[in-house]
Structure formats: structure tokens, C-alpha cells
XYZ file of C-alpha atoms in Angstrom:
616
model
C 3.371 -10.176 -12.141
C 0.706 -12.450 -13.394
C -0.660 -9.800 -15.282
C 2.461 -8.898 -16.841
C 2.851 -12.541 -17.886
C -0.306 -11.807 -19.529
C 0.571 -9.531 -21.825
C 3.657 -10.671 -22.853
C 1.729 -13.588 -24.107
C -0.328 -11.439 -26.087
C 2.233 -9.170 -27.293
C 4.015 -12.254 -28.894
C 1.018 -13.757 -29.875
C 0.310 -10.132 -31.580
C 3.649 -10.090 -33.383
C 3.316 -13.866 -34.293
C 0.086 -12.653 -36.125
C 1.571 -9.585 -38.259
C 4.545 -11.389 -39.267
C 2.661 -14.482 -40.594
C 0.114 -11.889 -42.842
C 3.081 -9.731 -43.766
C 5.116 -12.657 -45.220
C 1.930 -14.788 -46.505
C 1.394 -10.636 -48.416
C 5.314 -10.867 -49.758
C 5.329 -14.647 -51.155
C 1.841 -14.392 -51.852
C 0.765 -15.728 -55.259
C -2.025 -15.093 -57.274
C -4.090 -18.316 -56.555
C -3.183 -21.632 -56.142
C 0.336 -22.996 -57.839
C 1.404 -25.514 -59.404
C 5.075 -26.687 -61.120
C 4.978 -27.628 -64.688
C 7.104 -28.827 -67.455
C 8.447 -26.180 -70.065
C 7.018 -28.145 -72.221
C 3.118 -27.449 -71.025
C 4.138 -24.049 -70.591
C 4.934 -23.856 -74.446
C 1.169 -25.466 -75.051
C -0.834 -22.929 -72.719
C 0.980 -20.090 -74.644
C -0.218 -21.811 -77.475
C -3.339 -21.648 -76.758
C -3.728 -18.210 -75.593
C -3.739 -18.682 -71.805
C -0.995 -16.562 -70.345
C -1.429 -13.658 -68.557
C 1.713 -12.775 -67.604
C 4.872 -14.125 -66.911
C 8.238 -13.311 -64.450
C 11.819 -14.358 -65.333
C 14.404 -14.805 -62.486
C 17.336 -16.437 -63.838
C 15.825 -20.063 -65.450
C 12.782 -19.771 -63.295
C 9.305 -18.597 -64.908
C 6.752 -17.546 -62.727
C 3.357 -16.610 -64.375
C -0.455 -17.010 -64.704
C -2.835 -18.298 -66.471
C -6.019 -16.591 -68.110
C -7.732 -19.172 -67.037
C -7.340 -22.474 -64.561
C -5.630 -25.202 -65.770
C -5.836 -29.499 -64.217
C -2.779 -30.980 -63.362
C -2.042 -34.235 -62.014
C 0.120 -34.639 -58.669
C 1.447 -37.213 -56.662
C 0.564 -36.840 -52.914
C 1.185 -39.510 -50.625
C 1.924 -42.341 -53.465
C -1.672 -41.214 -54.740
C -2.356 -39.410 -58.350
C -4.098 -36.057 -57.329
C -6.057 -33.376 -59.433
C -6.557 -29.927 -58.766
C -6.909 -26.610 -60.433
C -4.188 -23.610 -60.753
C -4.661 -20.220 -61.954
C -0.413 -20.243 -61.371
C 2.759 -21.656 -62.650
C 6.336 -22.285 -62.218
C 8.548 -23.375 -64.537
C 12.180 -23.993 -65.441
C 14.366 -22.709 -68.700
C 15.803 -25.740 -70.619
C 19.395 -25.361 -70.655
C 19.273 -24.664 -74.218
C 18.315 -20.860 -75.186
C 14.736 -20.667 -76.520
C 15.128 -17.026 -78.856
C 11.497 -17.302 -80.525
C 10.211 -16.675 -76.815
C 10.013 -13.320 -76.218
C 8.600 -12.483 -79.466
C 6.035 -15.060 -79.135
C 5.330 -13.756 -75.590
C 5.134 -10.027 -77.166
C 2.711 -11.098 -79.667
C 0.255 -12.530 -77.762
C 0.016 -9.463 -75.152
C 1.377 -11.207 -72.418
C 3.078 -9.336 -69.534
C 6.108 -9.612 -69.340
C 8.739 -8.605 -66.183
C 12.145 -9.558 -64.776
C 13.793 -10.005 -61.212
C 16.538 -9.304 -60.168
C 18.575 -11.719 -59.016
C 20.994 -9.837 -56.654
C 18.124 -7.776 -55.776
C 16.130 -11.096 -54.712
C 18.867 -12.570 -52.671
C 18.874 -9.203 -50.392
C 15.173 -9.494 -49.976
C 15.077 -12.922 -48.895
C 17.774 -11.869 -46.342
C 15.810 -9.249 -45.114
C 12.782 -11.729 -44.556
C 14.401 -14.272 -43.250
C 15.844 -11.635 -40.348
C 12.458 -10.063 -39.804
C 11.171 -12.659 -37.220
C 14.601 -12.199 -35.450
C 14.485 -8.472 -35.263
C 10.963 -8.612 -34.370
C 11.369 -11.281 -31.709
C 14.710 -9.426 -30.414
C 12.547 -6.337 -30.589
C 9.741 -7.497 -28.333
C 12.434 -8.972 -26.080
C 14.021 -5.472 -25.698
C 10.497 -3.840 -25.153
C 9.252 -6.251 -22.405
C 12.970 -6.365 -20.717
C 12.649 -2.396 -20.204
C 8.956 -2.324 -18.761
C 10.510 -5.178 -16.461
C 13.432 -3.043 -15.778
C 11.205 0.375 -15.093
C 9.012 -1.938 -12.280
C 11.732 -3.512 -10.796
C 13.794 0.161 -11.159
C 17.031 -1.598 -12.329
C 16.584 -0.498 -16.105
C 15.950 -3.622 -17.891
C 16.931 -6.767 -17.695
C 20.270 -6.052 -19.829
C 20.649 -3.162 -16.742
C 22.402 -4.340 -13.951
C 20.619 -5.467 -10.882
C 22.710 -4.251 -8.251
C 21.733 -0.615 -9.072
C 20.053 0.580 -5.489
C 17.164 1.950 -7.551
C 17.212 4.877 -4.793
C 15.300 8.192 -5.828
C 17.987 10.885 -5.445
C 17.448 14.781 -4.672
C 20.567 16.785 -5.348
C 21.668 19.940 -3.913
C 19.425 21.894 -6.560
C 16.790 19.841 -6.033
C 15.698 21.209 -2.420
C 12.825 19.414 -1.286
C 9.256 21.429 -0.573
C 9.068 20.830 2.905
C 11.203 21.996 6.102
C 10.388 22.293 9.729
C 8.191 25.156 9.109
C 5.560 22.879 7.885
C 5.999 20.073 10.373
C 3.426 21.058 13.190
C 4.058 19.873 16.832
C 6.829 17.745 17.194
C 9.429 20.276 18.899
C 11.081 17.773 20.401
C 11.939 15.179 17.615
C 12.839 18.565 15.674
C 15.095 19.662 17.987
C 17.033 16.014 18.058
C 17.278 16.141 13.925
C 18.203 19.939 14.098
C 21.301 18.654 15.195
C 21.768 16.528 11.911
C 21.031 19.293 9.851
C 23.425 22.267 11.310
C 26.248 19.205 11.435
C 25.738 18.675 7.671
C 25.733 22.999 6.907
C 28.761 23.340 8.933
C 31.113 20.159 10.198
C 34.229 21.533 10.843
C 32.047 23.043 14.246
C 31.584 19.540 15.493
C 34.883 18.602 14.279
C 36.627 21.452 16.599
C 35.148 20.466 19.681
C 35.826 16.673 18.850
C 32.469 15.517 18.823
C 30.301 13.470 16.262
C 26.348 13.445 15.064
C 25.426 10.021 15.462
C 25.312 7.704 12.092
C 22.434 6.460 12.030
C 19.028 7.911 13.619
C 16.002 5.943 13.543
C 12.644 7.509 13.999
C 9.764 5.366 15.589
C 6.333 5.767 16.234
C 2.876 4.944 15.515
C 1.672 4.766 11.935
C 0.543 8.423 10.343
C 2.626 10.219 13.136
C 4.832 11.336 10.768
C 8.059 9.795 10.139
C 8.550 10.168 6.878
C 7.545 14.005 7.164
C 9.788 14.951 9.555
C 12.962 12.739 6.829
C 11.937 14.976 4.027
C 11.943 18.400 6.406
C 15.325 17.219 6.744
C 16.316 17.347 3.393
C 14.456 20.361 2.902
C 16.577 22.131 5.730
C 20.086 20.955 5.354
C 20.420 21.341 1.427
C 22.498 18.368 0.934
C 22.017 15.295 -1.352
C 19.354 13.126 -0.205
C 18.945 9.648 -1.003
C 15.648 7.625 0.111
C 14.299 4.208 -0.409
C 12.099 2.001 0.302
C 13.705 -1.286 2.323
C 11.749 -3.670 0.120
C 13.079 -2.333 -2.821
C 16.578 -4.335 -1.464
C 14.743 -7.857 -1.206
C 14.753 -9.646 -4.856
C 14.096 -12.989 -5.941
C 17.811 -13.719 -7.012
C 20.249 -14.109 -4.056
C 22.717 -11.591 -3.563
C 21.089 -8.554 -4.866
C 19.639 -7.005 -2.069
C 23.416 -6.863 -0.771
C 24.536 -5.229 -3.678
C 22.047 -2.605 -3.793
C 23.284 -2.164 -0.470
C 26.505 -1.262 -1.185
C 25.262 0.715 -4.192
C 23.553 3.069 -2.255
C 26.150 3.534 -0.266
C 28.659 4.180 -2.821
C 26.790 6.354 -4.244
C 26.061 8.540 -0.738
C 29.458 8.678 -0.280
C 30.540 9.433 -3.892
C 28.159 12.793 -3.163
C 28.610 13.785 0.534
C 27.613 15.292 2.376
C 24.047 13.472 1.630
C 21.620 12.061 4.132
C 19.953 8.241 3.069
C 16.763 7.519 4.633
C 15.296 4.063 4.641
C 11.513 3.951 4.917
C 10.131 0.627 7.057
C 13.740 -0.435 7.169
C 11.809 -3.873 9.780
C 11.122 -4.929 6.235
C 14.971 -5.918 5.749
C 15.725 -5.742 9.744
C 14.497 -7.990 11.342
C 16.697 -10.096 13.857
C 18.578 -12.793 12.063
C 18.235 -16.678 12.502
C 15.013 -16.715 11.745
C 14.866 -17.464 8.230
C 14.865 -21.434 6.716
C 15.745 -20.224 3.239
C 14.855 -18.804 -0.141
C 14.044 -15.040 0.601
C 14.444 -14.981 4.428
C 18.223 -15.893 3.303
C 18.212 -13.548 0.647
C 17.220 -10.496 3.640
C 19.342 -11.891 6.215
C 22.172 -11.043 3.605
C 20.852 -7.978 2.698
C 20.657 -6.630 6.484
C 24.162 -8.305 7.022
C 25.418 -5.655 4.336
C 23.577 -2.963 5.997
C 25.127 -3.738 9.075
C 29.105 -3.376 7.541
C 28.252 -0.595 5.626
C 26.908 1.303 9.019
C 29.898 -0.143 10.198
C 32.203 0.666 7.943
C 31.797 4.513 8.122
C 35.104 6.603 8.055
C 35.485 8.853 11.352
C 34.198 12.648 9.898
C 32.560 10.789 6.921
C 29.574 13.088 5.976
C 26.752 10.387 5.482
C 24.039 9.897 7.821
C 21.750 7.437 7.412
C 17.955 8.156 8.705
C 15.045 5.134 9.066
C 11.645 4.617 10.053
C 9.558 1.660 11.444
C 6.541 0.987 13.550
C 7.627 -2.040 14.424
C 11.019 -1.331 16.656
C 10.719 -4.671 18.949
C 11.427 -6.938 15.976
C 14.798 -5.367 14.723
C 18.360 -7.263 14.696
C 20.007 -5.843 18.300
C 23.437 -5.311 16.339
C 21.431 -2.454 14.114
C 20.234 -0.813 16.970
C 23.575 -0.798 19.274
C 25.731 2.165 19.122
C 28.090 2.979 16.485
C 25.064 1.952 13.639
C 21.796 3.803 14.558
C 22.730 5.599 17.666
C 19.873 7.669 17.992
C 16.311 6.895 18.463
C 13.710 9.475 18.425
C 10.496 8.239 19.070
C 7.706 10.299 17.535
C 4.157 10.047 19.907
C 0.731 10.535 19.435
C 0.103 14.663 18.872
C -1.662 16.124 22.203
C -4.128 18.542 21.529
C -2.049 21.082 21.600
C 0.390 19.741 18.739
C -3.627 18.717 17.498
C -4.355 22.724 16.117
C -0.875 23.170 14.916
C -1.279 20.154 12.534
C -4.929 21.130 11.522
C -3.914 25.142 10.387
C -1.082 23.276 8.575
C -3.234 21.614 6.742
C -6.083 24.045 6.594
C -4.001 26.469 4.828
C -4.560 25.189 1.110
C -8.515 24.761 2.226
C -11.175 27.411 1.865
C -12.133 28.285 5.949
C -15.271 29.800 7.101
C -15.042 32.401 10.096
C -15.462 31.513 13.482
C -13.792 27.658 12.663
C -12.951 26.713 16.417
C -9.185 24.506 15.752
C -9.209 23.982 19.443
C -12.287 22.599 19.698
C -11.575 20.555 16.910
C -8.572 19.614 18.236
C -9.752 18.149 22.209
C -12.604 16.249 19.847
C -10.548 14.197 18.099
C -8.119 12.283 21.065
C -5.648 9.590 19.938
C -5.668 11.159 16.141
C -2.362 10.958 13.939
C -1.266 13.632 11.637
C -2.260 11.504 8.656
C -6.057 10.974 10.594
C -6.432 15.089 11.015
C -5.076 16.205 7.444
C -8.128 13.103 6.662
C -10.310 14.997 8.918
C -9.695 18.446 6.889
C -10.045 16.671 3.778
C -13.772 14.885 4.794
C -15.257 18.012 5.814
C -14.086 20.011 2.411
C -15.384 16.738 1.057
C -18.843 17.475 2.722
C -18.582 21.381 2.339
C -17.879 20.576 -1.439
C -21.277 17.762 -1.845
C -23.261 20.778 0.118
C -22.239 23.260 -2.675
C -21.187 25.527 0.422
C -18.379 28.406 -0.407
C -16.311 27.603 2.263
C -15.558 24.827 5.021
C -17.934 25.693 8.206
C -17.275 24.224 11.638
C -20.311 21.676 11.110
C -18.410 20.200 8.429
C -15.713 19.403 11.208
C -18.239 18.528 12.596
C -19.631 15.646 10.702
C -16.550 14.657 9.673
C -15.353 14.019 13.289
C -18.114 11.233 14.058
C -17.527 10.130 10.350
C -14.116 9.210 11.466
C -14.962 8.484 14.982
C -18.243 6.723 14.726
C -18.283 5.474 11.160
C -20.095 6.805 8.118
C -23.728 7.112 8.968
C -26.202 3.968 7.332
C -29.696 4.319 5.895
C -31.186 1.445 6.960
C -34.845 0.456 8.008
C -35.478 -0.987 11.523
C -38.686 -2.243 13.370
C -39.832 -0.356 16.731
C -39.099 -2.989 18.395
C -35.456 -2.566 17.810
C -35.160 0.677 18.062
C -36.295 0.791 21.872
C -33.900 -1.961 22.076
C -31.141 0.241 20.576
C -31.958 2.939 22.313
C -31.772 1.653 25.693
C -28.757 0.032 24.832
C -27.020 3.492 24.129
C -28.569 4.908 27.689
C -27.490 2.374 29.570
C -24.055 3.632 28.752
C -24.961 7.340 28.419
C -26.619 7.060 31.962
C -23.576 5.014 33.493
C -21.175 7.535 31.886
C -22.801 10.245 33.690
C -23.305 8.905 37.026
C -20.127 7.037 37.593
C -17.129 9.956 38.445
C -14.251 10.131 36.745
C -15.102 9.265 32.958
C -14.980 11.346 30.002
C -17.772 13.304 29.482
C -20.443 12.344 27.153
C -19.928 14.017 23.257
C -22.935 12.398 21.852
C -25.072 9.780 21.598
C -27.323 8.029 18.857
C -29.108 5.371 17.665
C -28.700 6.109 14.104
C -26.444 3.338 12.352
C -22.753 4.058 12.282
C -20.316 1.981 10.426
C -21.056 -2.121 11.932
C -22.923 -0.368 14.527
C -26.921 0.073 15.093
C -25.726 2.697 17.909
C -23.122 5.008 19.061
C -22.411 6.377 22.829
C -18.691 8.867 22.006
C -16.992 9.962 24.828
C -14.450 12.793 24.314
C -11.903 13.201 27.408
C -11.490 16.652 28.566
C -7.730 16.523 28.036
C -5.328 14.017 26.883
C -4.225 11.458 29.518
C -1.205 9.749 29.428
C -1.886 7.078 32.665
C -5.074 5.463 33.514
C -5.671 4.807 37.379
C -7.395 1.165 38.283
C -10.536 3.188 39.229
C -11.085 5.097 36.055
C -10.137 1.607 34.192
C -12.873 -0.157 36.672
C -15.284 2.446 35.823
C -14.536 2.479 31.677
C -15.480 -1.546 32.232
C -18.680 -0.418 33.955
C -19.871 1.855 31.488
C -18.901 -0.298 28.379
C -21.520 -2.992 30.429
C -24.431 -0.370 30.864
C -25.802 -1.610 27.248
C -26.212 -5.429 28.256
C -27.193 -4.330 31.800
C -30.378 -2.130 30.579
C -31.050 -4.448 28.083
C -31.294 -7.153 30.808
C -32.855 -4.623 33.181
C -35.962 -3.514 30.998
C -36.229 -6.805 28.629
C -35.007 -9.471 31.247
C -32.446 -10.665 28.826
C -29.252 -9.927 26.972
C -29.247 -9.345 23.000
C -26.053 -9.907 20.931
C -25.736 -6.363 20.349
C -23.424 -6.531 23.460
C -20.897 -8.532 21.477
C -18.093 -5.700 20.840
C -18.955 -4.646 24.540
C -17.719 -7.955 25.945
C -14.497 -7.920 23.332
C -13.245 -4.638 24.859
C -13.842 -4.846 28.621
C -12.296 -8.622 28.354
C -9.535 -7.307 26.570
C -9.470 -3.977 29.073
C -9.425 -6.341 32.228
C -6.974 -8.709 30.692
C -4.289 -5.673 30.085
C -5.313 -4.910 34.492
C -4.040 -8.370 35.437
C -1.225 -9.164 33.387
C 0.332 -5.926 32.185
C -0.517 -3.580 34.889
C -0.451 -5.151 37.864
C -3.816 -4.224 39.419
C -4.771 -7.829 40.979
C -4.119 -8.255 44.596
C -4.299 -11.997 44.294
C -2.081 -12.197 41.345
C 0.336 -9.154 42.764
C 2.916 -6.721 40.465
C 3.810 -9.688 37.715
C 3.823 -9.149 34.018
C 2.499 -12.173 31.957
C 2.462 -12.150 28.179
C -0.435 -14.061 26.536
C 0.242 -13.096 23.423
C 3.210 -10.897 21.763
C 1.835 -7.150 21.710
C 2.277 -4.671 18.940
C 4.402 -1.829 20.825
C 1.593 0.877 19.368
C -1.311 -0.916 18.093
C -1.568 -2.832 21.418
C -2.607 -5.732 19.665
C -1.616 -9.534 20.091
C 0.400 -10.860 16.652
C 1.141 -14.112 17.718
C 0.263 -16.345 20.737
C 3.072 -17.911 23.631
C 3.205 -18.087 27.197
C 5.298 -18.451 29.731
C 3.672 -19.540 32.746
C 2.157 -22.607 34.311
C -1.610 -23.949 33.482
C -2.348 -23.056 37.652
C -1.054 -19.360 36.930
C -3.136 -18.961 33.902
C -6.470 -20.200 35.894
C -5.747 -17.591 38.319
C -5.089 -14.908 35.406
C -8.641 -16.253 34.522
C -10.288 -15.949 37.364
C -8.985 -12.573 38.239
C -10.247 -11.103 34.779
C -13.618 -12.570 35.507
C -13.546 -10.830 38.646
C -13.338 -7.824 37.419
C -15.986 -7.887 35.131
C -18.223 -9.476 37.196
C -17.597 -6.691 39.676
C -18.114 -3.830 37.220
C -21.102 -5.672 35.835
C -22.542 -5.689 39.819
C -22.123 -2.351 39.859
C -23.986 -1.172 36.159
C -26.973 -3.554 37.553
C -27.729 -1.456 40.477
C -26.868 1.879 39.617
C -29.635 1.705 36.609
C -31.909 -0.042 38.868
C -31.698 2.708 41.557
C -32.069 4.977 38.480
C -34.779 3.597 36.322
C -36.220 6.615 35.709
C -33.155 8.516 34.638
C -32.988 5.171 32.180
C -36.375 5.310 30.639
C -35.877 9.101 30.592
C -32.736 9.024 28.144
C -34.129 5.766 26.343
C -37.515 7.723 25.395
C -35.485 11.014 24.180
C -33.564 8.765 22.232
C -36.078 7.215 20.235
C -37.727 10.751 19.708
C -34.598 12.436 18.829
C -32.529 9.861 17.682
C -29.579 11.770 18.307
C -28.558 13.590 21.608
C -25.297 15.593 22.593
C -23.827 15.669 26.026
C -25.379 18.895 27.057
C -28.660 17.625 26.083
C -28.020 14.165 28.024
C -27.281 16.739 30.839
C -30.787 18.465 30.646
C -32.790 15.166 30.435
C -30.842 13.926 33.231
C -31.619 17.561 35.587
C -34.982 17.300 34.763
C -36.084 13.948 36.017
């Protein structure tokens, strides 16, 4: 907005400019001016010195051959200056010799009109208005295309909503929606409803009003709305929920009802409301200016959900990340009925999504999707179609005629480990680093239970001087205490070895103590797993449902409590931390092994971590 500003300042500034040399061309004169009696005039002709002369009723307008004095009173003071142009006035009484005398001494003479005069000076005089109406109307309709209401003579309570009519069927339908069978199956339901309604109306039932699709970030929400346009052929209406929130009150509740006008003027359509937390969000929250303006907005939402005739043929679809902070009376029955929650893809759902979005790429033979698929645990659909799109990226810099499984490859612990750093560091570091990374390597592979080792480096990666990835075999949707204790342990084999071969700690152990804190912390007040504290939750902070990350900090428990909830977390990780000490003390050599590969190799996989570890 600023930088609109901005140019609006220039473009009148601009305008200012032009109109100020175009009128200074039209009044111009030639030289400086000066008004003198008819008198003088009759002398200068006299004497030869007119050049040419203009007659507009009794005016003359002329100039001289050459510059002239004249006296002038400015400020009570007697002034001189030279003019090289005159005005004059006709006496009232008619001067006949004139125009002869004019003729014969060759001086140029021309007329004006003086109804042609009067409409020029109109037209001047209205040229700063039409050109300041003009830049008014120009800057009003790049407002108006920003703020999608048209202008700022449009009217503000249009929705702004992109529409796609029945003709307009949109490029994407369940066919190209890997994984997901589920949630499919749920909005299948939506879709044969909208083909064919009398059906449901028959048997008595009725599809549910409003469906709201949650889930992570990049699982696919929005996807999975426009497959549903694609397959039911029916108008479809989608927005943004910010696009309701405005500066002036009341217009996000008239875009509102706009939109829904406007669904129901073309049913059957389907409205879907992208990130519709951004408008609701539970109510009494707000101490004024915009929080009002949304608490309106939502309040409209709400009667317009509510309002909905019995076999009315609008359904309205959302999607958030963020389902804990929504207004209960949107979520209770009657207004978004439905809630399909989208997940995480498996592996399985992994390889559909990668062929989907393999299909527009150049493939090499003998490209493993499975493979690809168990490597890359935890991965959206937006991070795998990134995935495909960083190793054409690399295929592409390597001048290579198709994708190969090492560009998978690489772009796996690109995404995984960060993008690999050139950077120069001393010996001395190195063997640092690279016990560092064995100490977790060699912890990883005695302790049972963990996921087995992908690879390990001591090449810079993203913030980090070295890398230990573990890939699970399969994904896991519970985590016993013992595999949780044993995660802790491993994540402390870096600070152990360090501590073990150096006899002290480096701060390269900083992340390390972030995630097992954070790990053990999640044991003792969300899961239960202290046997002094027993099966209580505690919150110490409200969590993100998905991202699993505190957003703001409360509690609700006394200061005794929370010394316990202290003391039990340090337990832990004292415990685990125990445990790294003397399993790489009982396995030194196993240590010094991996650590001495490592700063040969720089890089090692799991298989070869297996061989070193065989062999000693």
C-alpha cells in the first residue's frame, strides 16, 4: 500500500508537470510583455518597429522588431525593463488610416476570433479538471483490481469470489489426487448428491452443508476442493477468507451475503473457503477496529450456514490447519457437519503422489518410487511434488537427458539434510565433527529398536557442520516409552563422544539438547510416561494440533507440580545420557572406528556403517 501511495504521488506530480508546460506552450508569448498606451503603439509603428500585430476585438497583441524600455510601477517603486511584446487597447473612436499604415510597412497582420477564443479558454480552463478527474478514475480502478471490488466507484460488498461455471470444468478430478481414498470417498458423496438429488431426496436424507477439510499444511486440501469441482460439474465458487476482512466496517458481512446470493442465484454450486481460521476464529476475543470488523463477518457466515433452505443445492467446503481455534457454533451440526481430516501420506499413498507428479517429468529406467517413497517419512504432497521438482532441477544443471534415481537421490538429503555448504574447516574440527556424528551413528546401531541408519556425514548441511539421517523402516503411527528413551539416547551420543574422547562438551550439541528436552517434556506431560508424576496431562504451552509446536505460553498447575514436571524431564535425560556414556565407553573401538572412516570418507551410508562396525 505504501508503494501504491507512491506512485500516486508521482502520477499527480507527472500530470501537474504536463499541464503547467502545455498551458505555459498555449498563452505563451514571444518574450517578455508589457501593456502600453495606443498612443506609444502609434510611435513604434512610426518608427518602423512592428513585427506583427493580432486584433481580438479592441485588444492588440503584437511585437516589436526590436526591445523597447518601459517604465512600471511595482510595489509603489518606478521599474524599467525591456519587452520584445505588447498589448494594447483600441480607442473607442475608429482609427481607418491603420490598416493601411500597418500594410505599408510589412507588418503582419492577423485576427482572432472572438467566439472562437471564448471556447478555447473553456476548454483550458476544464483541462486540469478532466485531467485531475482522469487520474482519479485511473488510480480508483488499479485500487479496485487489488482490492477485487472494481474501483472505488464499484461497490464494496461485491464477494470478489473467482467463479467456475458449468462450462468451465476445472482440470483436476480424483484421478489425479493420489492416496487419500478415504477423504475421497467422504466428498464422493458431495459430488453424486450434486449430479443427482432427487436420490437423496427419495430416501429422505441430506449431504451435510458444510464440510470442512483439516490437516497439516501441503497435505492437500485445496487439491482435493478443486477435484471436487472437477467431478461434480456444477458452479464453483472459491475464496480466500481474507478477502472478507476490510478496513471499513461492515464489508466483510456483505461480501458474505454476496457470495451467497450469488451461490444460490446459480445452484447447484459448491463455495469453498480457503483458511476460513482467518475469519473463524471464536468470538469475544476482539477489543475493536478489525477484530470487530471479523467477528461481524463470521457472525454473517454463521446465518447464512444457517439460513440454508431444506433441499437447497449449495454446499459450502473449507480448509484450515488450525481447527482448535474456530468459533464452536461453526463447527456444530447443521453449519459444517462434516469434518474430514486429511493425514500425513504413508508410504504407500508416498508412490502414488510421486508417479502423479512424475508424469509431466522426463524418468530414467529403473527409478525405484518405493524406495523413494520409505526415504522420505513425514513428507506432504506439496514436499514430494518439491522433491520431483529438485531432482529435475539437478538432472537439468547436470545436462543429463532424463531424471536418474541419484537425482532422487540428492534431492532427498537436500530436503532432509539441507543444501550441502562449501566451507573450509581446520583438522581439528573435523575430528571433532566427526566423532560427533559417530557417537550417534554408533548409538543408533547398538541400541535396539531405532531406525536404521540412512547416512551419515560430516560435510556441512544447511546450519549444520554434520548430519546422522535415520530413515524408519515403515511409517509408525505410536511411539513406545522405550523407543522414545532410546531416540533421547542416541540424539546424546554426539555430546557423549565428544566428552568421551576430548573430556569436554562443544556447543555443537546445542540442537541436540533442544530436541531431547523438548522429546522428554512431551513423555511427562502429554504422554504420561512418569511413574512419579502418573497418567496427567499438563499444558505448558498451547500446542499447534500438527506442527506440535508451543504458540503461546499458560499453565494450569501449581509451582510444586511444575518442579516435579522438572525434575522428571531431567530424569530422563540424565538417564539416557548414563546410558550413551557407557555404551561408547564399552565400545571405544567401534567409536574411533566410525570417527576415522568418517574423516577419510566424509560421507558413509548405513550399509557401510554396518561393515565398519562387523569388522572391528
Amino acid at each position: 500500500m505504501k508503494q501504491q501511495s507512491w506512485r500516486i504521488v508521482v502520477y499527480m506530480i507527472s500530470i501537474a508537470v504536463l499541464f503547467n508546460v502545455f498551458y505555459s506552450y498555449m498563452l505563451r508569448e514571444a518574450g517578455p510583455t508589457a501593456e502600453i498606451s495606443y498612443s506609444r503603439f502609434r510611435a513604434e509603428l512610426a518608427a518602423n518597429n512592428l513585427k506583427k500585430v493580432s486584433f481580438k476585438g479592441t485588444g492588440v497583441r503584437g511585437e516589436f522588431l526590436r526591445k523597447i524600455k518601459v517604465v512600471e510601477t511595482v510595489q509603489g517603486k518606478e521599474v524599467a525593463r525591456e519587452v520584445s511584446a505588447f498589448t494594447t487597447t483600441m480607442p473607442a473612436v475608429a482609427d481607418p488610416a491603420l490598416l493601411g499604415e500597418l500594410a505599408s510597412r510589412n507588418v503582419d497582420i492577423s485576427a482572432v476570433s472572438q467566439g472562437s477564443s471564448g471556447l478555447v479558454t473553456f476548454l483550458i480552463s476544464m483541462l486540469p479538471w478532466v485531467l485531475i478527474l482522469g487520474v482519479w478514475w485511473y488510480v480508483s480502478r488499479k485500487i479496485g483490481k487489488q482490492m477485487g471490488t472494481g474501483g472505488m466507484f464499484g461497490n464494496f460488498a461485491k464477494s470478489g469470489a473467482k467463479l467456475y461455471g458449468v462450462g468451465e470444468k476445472v482440470d483436476v478430478t480424483f484421478d489425479d489426487v493420489a492416496g487419500m481414498e478415504n477423504s475421497k470417498l467422504e466428498l464422493k458423496e458431495v459430488v453424486d448428491y450434486l449430479k443427482e438429488p432427487g436420490q437423496f431426496r427419495q430416501i429422505g436424507g441430506k449431504v451435510p452443508k458444510g464440510i470442512l477439510l483439516v490437516g497439516p499444511p501441503g497435505t492437500g486440501k485445496t487439491l482435493l476442493a478443486r477435484a471436487v469441482a472437477g467431478e461434480a460439474g456444477v458452479n464453483f465458487f472459491t475464496i480466500s477468507a481474507s478477502q472478507f476482512i476490510e478496513m471499513f466496517v461492515g464489508v466483510g458481512a456483505s461480501r458474505v451475503r454476496d457470495l451467497f446470493a450469488n451461490a444460490k442465484k446459480n445452484a447447484p454450486s459448491i463455495i469453498f473457503i480457503d483458511e476460513i481460521d482467518a475469519v473463524g476464529r471464536s468470538r469475544g476475543t476482539g477489543l475493536g477496529g478489525g477484530h470487530d470488523e471479523r467477528e461481524q463477518t463470521l457472525n454473517q457466515l454463521l446465518s447464512e450456514m444457517d439460513g440454508f433452505d431444506r433441499h437447497e443445492e449449495v454446499i459450502v467446503l473449507a480448509a484450515t490447519n488450525r481447527p482448535d481455534v474456530l468459533d464452536p457454533a461453526l463447527l456444530r451440526p447443521g453449519r459444517f457437519d462434516r469434518h474430514v481430516v486429511i493425514e500425513r501420506p504413508d508410504w504407500r499413498d508416498r508412490e502414488k503422489i510421486l508417479k502423479v507428479h512424475a508424469r509431466k517429468i522426463t524418468m530414467a529406467e529403473g527409478i525405484d518410487f518405493i524406495a523413494v517413497a520409505k526415504g522420505t517419512p513425514g513428507m506432504t504432497g506439496a514436499d514430494l511434488e518439491n522433491l520431483v521438482n529438485e531432482a529435475a532441477i539437478l538432472a537439468s544443471r547436470e545436462k543429463a537427458p532424463a531424471v536418474a534415481m541419484v537425482h532422487f537421490e540428492q534431492a532427498k538429503d537436500k530436503l532432509l539434510m539441507g543444501g550441502e555448504r562449501k566451507m573450509v574447516i581446520s583438522e581439528k574440527e573435523k575430528r571433532l565433527t566427526a566423532y560427533h556424528e559417530s557417537g550417534h551413528a554408533l548409538l543408533a546401531r547398538l541400541l535396539p529398536g531405532t531406525d536404521p541408519i540412512h547416512k551419515v556425514t560430516i560435510i556441512p548441511h544447511g546450519m549444520a557442520l554434520g548430519v546422522t539421517q535415520q530413515l524408519p523402516e515403515d511409517d509408525r503411527y505410536y511411539y513406545p516409552r522405550s523407543y522414545l528413551e532410546n531416540r533421547i539416547c542416541v540424539t546424546l551420543g554426539g555430546r557423549a563422544a565428544e566428552r568421551l574422547v576430548f573430556g569436554e562438551a562443544s556447543t555443537g550439541a546445542q540442537n541436540d539438547l533442544k530436541v531431547v528436552t523438548d522429546l522428554a517434556e512431551k513423555m511427562v506431560c502429554q504422554w504420561g510416561m512418569s511413574e512419579k508424576i502418573g497418567p496427567v496431562a499438563f499444558t505448558r504451552g498451547e500446542e499447534h494440533p500438527f506442527l506440535g509446536r508451543k504458540l503461546a505460553e499458560e499453565k494450569g498447575f501449581s509451582e510444586e507440580m511444575a518442579w516435579k514436571i522438572d525434575q522428571e524431564i531431567t530424569a530422563i535425560i540424565r538417564n539416557s545420557e548414563k546410558l550413551a556414556d557407557r555404551l561408547l565407553s564399552e565400545n571405544r573401538a567401534l567409536l574411533d572406528a566410525l570417527a576415522a572412516a568418517l574423516q577419510e570418507e566424509e560421507t558413509l551410508d548405513g550399509a557401510r556403517v554396518e561393515e565398519i562396525v562387523r569388522s572391528v
